[in-house]
Protein backbone atom coordinates (compact mmCIF):
# COMPACT_ATOMS: atom_id res chain seq x y z
CA UNK A 1 0.00 0.00 0.00
CA UNK A 2 1.04 3.61 -0.50
CA UNK A 3 1.65 6.12 2.32
CA UNK A 4 -2.08 7.01 2.08
CA UNK A 5 -3.11 3.30 2.08
CA UNK A 6 -3.91 3.14 -1.68
CA UNK A 7 -4.07 -0.45 -2.97
CA UNK A 8 -6.07 -0.30 -6.20
CA UNK A 9 -6.99 1.65 -9.28
CA UNK A 10 -10.03 0.65 -11.36
CA UNK A 11 -9.74 -3.04 -10.56
CA UNK A 12 -5.97 -3.31 -10.95
CA UNK A 13 -2.90 -2.89 -8.80
CA UNK A 14 -1.40 0.59 -9.05
CA UNK A 15 2.15 -0.84 -9.35
CA UNK A 16 3.97 -3.81 -10.82
CA UNK A 17 6.85 -4.68 -8.51
CA UNK A 18 8.39 -8.03 -9.40
CA UNK A 19 10.08 -8.42 -5.99
CA UNK A 20 6.72 -7.95 -4.27
CA UNK A 21 4.99 -10.51 -6.51
CA UNK A 22 7.81 -12.98 -5.78
CA UNK A 23 7.54 -12.25 -2.03
CA UNK A 24 3.76 -12.79 -2.16
CA UNK A 25 4.19 -16.11 -4.00
CA UNK A 26 6.80 -17.35 -1.50
CA UNK A 27 4.66 -16.30 1.46
CA UNK A 28 1.42 -17.89 0.26
CA UNK A 29 2.68 -20.99 -1.63
CA UNK A 30 1.10 -24.16 -0.27
CA UNK A 31 -1.47 -22.24 1.79
CA UNK A 32 -4.98 -20.91 1.32
CA UNK A 33 -5.63 -17.53 -0.31
CA UNK A 34 -9.00 -15.88 0.20
CA UNK A 35 -10.22 -13.03 -1.99
CA UNK A 36 -13.28 -11.24 -3.25
CA UNK A 37 -14.65 -11.89 -6.73
CA UNK A 38 -13.30 -8.64 -8.21
CA UNK A 39 -9.82 -9.43 -6.88
CA UNK A 40 -10.09 -12.86 -8.50
CA UNK A 41 -11.16 -11.23 -11.78
CA UNK A 42 -8.09 -8.96 -11.64
CA UNK A 43 -5.73 -11.96 -11.64
CA UNK A 44 -4.18 -12.32 -15.11
CA UNK A 45 -4.38 -16.14 -15.21
CA UNK A 46 -7.25 -17.00 -12.85
CA UNK A 47 -6.70 -19.17 -9.78
CA UNK A 48 -3.23 -18.95 -8.28
CA UNK A 49 -1.29 -22.21 -8.69
CA UNK A 50 0.14 -23.99 -5.66
CA UNK A 51 -2.49 -22.57 -3.33
CA UNK A 52 -6.04 -23.34 -2.27
CA UNK A 53 -8.08 -20.48 -3.80
CA UNK A 54 -11.23 -19.31 -2.02
CA UNK A 55 -13.36 -16.59 -3.62
CA UNK A 56 -16.19 -14.70 -1.95
CA UNK A 57 -19.10 -13.89 -4.26
CA UNK A 58 -22.81 -13.24 -4.01
CA UNK A 59 -23.31 -13.55 -7.78
CA UNK A 60 -20.93 -16.26 -9.02
CA UNK A 61 -21.45 -19.87 -7.99
CA UNK A 62 -18.27 -21.44 -9.39
CA UNK A 63 -14.89 -20.41 -10.78
CA UNK A 64 -12.20 -22.66 -12.30
CA UNK A 65 -9.72 -23.86 -9.66
CA UNK A 66 -11.55 -22.11 -6.82
CA UNK A 67 -13.98 -22.75 -4.01
CA UNK A 68 -16.69 -20.08 -3.97
CA UNK A 69 -18.58 -19.05 -0.83
CA UNK A 70 -21.11 -16.29 -0.24
CA UNK A 71 -19.57 -14.92 2.96
CA UNK A 72 -16.29 -14.64 4.83
CA UNK A 73 -17.78 -16.60 7.73
CA UNK A 74 -18.92 -19.45 5.45
CA UNK A 75 -15.45 -19.62 3.86
CA UNK A 76 -13.72 -19.83 7.25
CA UNK A 77 -16.08 -22.66 8.27
CA UNK A 78 -14.54 -24.68 5.42
CA UNK A 79 -10.98 -24.04 6.61
CA UNK A 80 -9.18 -26.13 9.20
CA UNK A 81 -8.42 -24.68 12.62
CA UNK A 82 -4.66 -24.78 11.93
CA UNK A 83 -4.91 -23.77 8.27
CA UNK A 84 -3.10 -20.57 7.33
CA UNK A 85 -5.54 -18.38 5.42
CA UNK A 86 -4.03 -15.41 3.58
CA UNK A 87 -6.58 -12.70 2.80
CA UNK A 88 -5.55 -10.90 -0.39
CA UNK A 89 -8.28 -8.36 -0.98
CA UNK A 90 -10.24 -6.42 -1.93
CA UNK A 91 -10.87 -3.61 0.49
CA UNK A 92 -14.22 -4.88 1.82
CA UNK A 93 -12.75 -8.36 2.43
CA UNK A 94 -9.82 -6.74 4.27
CA UNK A 95 -12.27 -4.76 6.44
CA UNK A 96 -14.18 -7.93 7.29
CA UNK A 97 -11.05 -9.96 8.03
CA UNK A 98 -9.06 -7.35 9.97
CA UNK A 99 -10.67 -8.02 13.39
CA UNK A 100 -9.74 -11.72 13.06
CA UNK A 101 -6.23 -11.35 11.65
CA UNK A 102 -3.15 -12.45 13.55
CA UNK A 103 -0.62 -11.15 11.00
CA UNK A 104 -0.46 -8.33 8.49
CA UNK A 105 2.05 -8.66 5.66
CA UNK A 106 2.17 -5.23 4.09
CA UNK A 107 4.41 -3.94 1.35
CA UNK A 108 4.75 -0.20 1.86
CA UNK A 109 5.35 1.47 -1.51
CA UNK A 110 6.93 4.91 -1.34
CA UNK A 111 5.23 6.14 -4.51
CA UNK A 112 1.73 7.63 -4.15
CA UNK A 113 -0.14 6.48 -7.28
CA UNK A 114 -2.54 8.66 -9.24
CA UNK A 115 -6.23 7.95 -9.82
CA UNK A 116 -6.69 5.35 -7.06
CA UNK A 117 -10.08 4.25 -5.82
CA UNK A 118 -9.34 1.42 -3.37
CA UNK A 119 -7.67 1.71 0.03
CA UNK A 120 -6.48 -0.64 2.76
CA UNK A 121 -8.51 -0.11 5.96
CA UNK A 122 -7.09 1.91 8.82
CA UNK A 123 -5.83 -0.28 11.64
CA UNK A 124 -4.78 0.66 15.15
CA UNK A 125 -0.99 0.22 15.20
CA UNK A 126 -1.11 0.07 19.02
CA UNK A 127 -2.79 -3.35 18.69
CA UNK A 128 0.06 -4.67 16.52
CA UNK A 129 3.81 -5.14 16.80
CA UNK A 130 5.96 -4.68 13.73
CA UNK A 131 8.28 -7.71 13.66
CA UNK A 132 9.77 -7.30 10.17
CA UNK A 133 10.92 -4.18 8.33
CA UNK A 134 12.91 -5.04 5.21
CA UNK A 135 13.83 -1.95 3.20
CA UNK A 136 14.24 -2.12 -0.59
CA UNK A 137 14.59 0.60 -3.21
CA UNK A 138 11.13 2.24 -3.38
CA UNK A 139 9.31 -0.17 -1.05
CA UNK A 140 9.52 -1.97 2.28
CA UNK A 141 8.28 -5.42 3.29
CA UNK A 142 6.69 -5.30 6.74
CA UNK A 143 5.11 -7.88 9.00
CA UNK A 144 2.88 -7.03 11.93
CA UNK A 145 1.75 -9.48 14.62
CA UNK A 146 -1.23 -9.52 16.96
CA UNK A 147 -1.91 -12.43 19.31
CA UNK A 148 -4.79 -14.97 19.34
CA UNK A 149 -6.23 -14.48 15.85
CA UNK A 150 -6.18 -16.96 12.97
CA UNK A 151 -6.09 -15.47 9.48
CA UNK A 152 -3.34 -13.64 7.61
CA UNK A 153 -3.66 -10.64 5.32
CA UNK A 154 -1.51 -9.75 2.37
CA UNK A 155 -1.77 -6.30 0.87
CA UNK A 156 -1.39 -6.27 -2.89
CA UNK A 157 0.92 -3.87 -4.61
XYZ file of C-alpha atoms in Angstrom:
157
model
C 0.000 0.000 0.000
C 1.038 3.607 -0.498
C 1.649 6.115 2.315
C -2.078 7.012 2.082
C -3.112 3.297 2.082
C -3.907 3.143 -1.681
C -4.067 -0.446 -2.973
C -6.074 -0.305 -6.204
C -6.993 1.653 -9.283
C -10.026 0.648 -11.356
C -9.737 -3.044 -10.557
C -5.972 -3.309 -10.952
C -2.899 -2.891 -8.799
C -1.398 0.593 -9.052
C 2.146 -0.845 -9.347
C 3.967 -3.812 -10.817
C 6.855 -4.680 -8.513
C 8.393 -8.030 -9.395
C 10.078 -8.425 -5.994
C 6.724 -7.951 -4.275
C 4.993 -10.507 -6.507
C 7.810 -12.982 -5.776
C 7.537 -12.251 -2.031
C 3.759 -12.792 -2.160
C 4.189 -16.109 -3.996
C 6.797 -17.345 -1.505
C 4.660 -16.298 1.464
C 1.416 -17.892 0.258
C 2.683 -20.985 -1.626
C 1.097 -24.165 -0.269
C -1.466 -22.241 1.787
C -4.983 -20.908 1.320
C -5.627 -17.529 -0.310
C -8.998 -15.884 0.204
C -10.221 -13.030 -1.986
C -13.285 -11.241 -3.250
C -14.649 -11.886 -6.735
C -13.303 -8.644 -8.208
C -9.822 -9.427 -6.879
C -10.091 -12.857 -8.502
C -11.157 -11.229 -11.778
C -8.092 -8.960 -11.645
C -5.729 -11.962 -11.642
C -4.181 -12.317 -15.106
C -4.383 -16.137 -15.214
C -7.250 -17.000 -12.851
C -6.702 -19.175 -9.777
C -3.226 -18.953 -8.281
C -1.290 -22.206 -8.691
C 0.139 -23.989 -5.663
C -2.487 -22.565 -3.335
C -6.037 -23.342 -2.270
C -8.078 -20.482 -3.799
C -11.225 -19.307 -2.023
C -13.358 -16.593 -3.616
C -16.191 -14.698 -1.951
C -19.096 -13.887 -4.262
C -22.810 -13.244 -4.015
C -23.313 -13.550 -7.783
C -20.928 -16.261 -9.017
C -21.453 -19.871 -7.987
C -18.274 -21.439 -9.390
C -14.890 -20.412 -10.782
C -12.202 -22.659 -12.298
C -9.722 -23.861 -9.661
C -11.555 -22.113 -6.821
C -13.975 -22.747 -4.012
C -16.692 -20.080 -3.973
C -18.584 -19.054 -0.825
C -21.110 -16.291 -0.243
C -19.567 -14.923 2.960
C -16.287 -14.645 4.828
C -17.780 -16.602 7.731
C -18.916 -19.453 5.453
C -15.452 -19.618 3.863
C -13.725 -19.826 7.253
C -16.075 -22.659 8.266
C -14.536 -24.685 5.423
C -10.985 -24.036 6.612
C -9.182 -26.132 9.196
C -8.415 -24.678 12.622
C -4.663 -24.776 11.934
C -4.908 -23.769 8.274
C -3.095 -20.569 7.327
C -5.540 -18.381 5.419
C -4.032 -15.409 3.584
C -6.583 -12.704 2.797
C -5.545 -10.896 -0.391
C -8.285 -8.365 -0.982
C -10.236 -6.425 -1.926
C -10.870 -3.610 0.490
C -14.216 -4.883 1.816
C -12.747 -8.357 2.428
C -9.825 -6.737 4.271
C -12.268 -4.761 6.443
C -14.178 -7.933 7.295
C -11.046 -9.962 8.034
C -9.058 -7.352 9.972
C -10.672 -8.019 13.388
C -9.740 -11.721 13.057
C -6.231 -11.347 11.647
C -3.146 -12.448 13.547
C -0.615 -11.149 11.001
C -0.464 -8.330 8.491
C 2.045 -8.656 5.659
C 2.173 -5.227 4.093
C 4.413 -3.941 1.348
C 4.754 -0.203 1.857
C 5.351 1.473 -1.508
C 6.932 4.913 -1.344
C 5.229 6.139 -4.513
C 1.735 7.628 -4.153
C -0.139 6.483 -7.277
C -2.543 8.662 -9.241
C -6.230 7.946 -9.817
C -6.692 5.349 -7.062
C -10.083 4.249 -5.815
C -9.345 1.416 -3.375
C -7.675 1.709 0.029
C -6.482 -0.635 2.764
C -8.507 -0.113 5.959
C -7.094 1.911 8.823
C -5.830 -0.277 11.641
C -4.776 0.657 15.152
C -0.991 0.222 15.200
C -1.113 0.069 19.019
C -2.785 -3.353 18.687
C 0.059 -4.670 16.520
C 3.813 -5.141 16.801
C 5.959 -4.676 13.725
C 8.277 -7.709 13.657
C 9.767 -7.297 10.172
C 10.916 -4.184 8.330
C 12.914 -5.042 5.206
C 13.832 -1.949 3.197
C 14.236 -2.123 -0.587
C 14.585 0.603 -3.208
C 11.133 2.239 -3.382
C 9.315 -0.167 -1.052
C 9.517 -1.974 2.283
C 8.279 -5.423 3.292
C 6.690 -5.297 6.739
C 5.109 -7.880 8.996
C 2.882 -7.026 11.931
C 1.752 -9.483 14.619
C -1.233 -9.520 16.962
C -1.908 -12.427 19.309
C -4.793 -14.970 19.342
C -6.229 -14.481 15.849
C -6.179 -16.965 12.974
C -6.090 -15.470 9.476
C -3.341 -13.640 7.611
C -3.664 -10.644 5.317
C -1.510 -9.746 2.371
C -1.766 -6.298 0.873
C -1.390 -6.274 -2.887
C 0.920 -3.872 -4.612
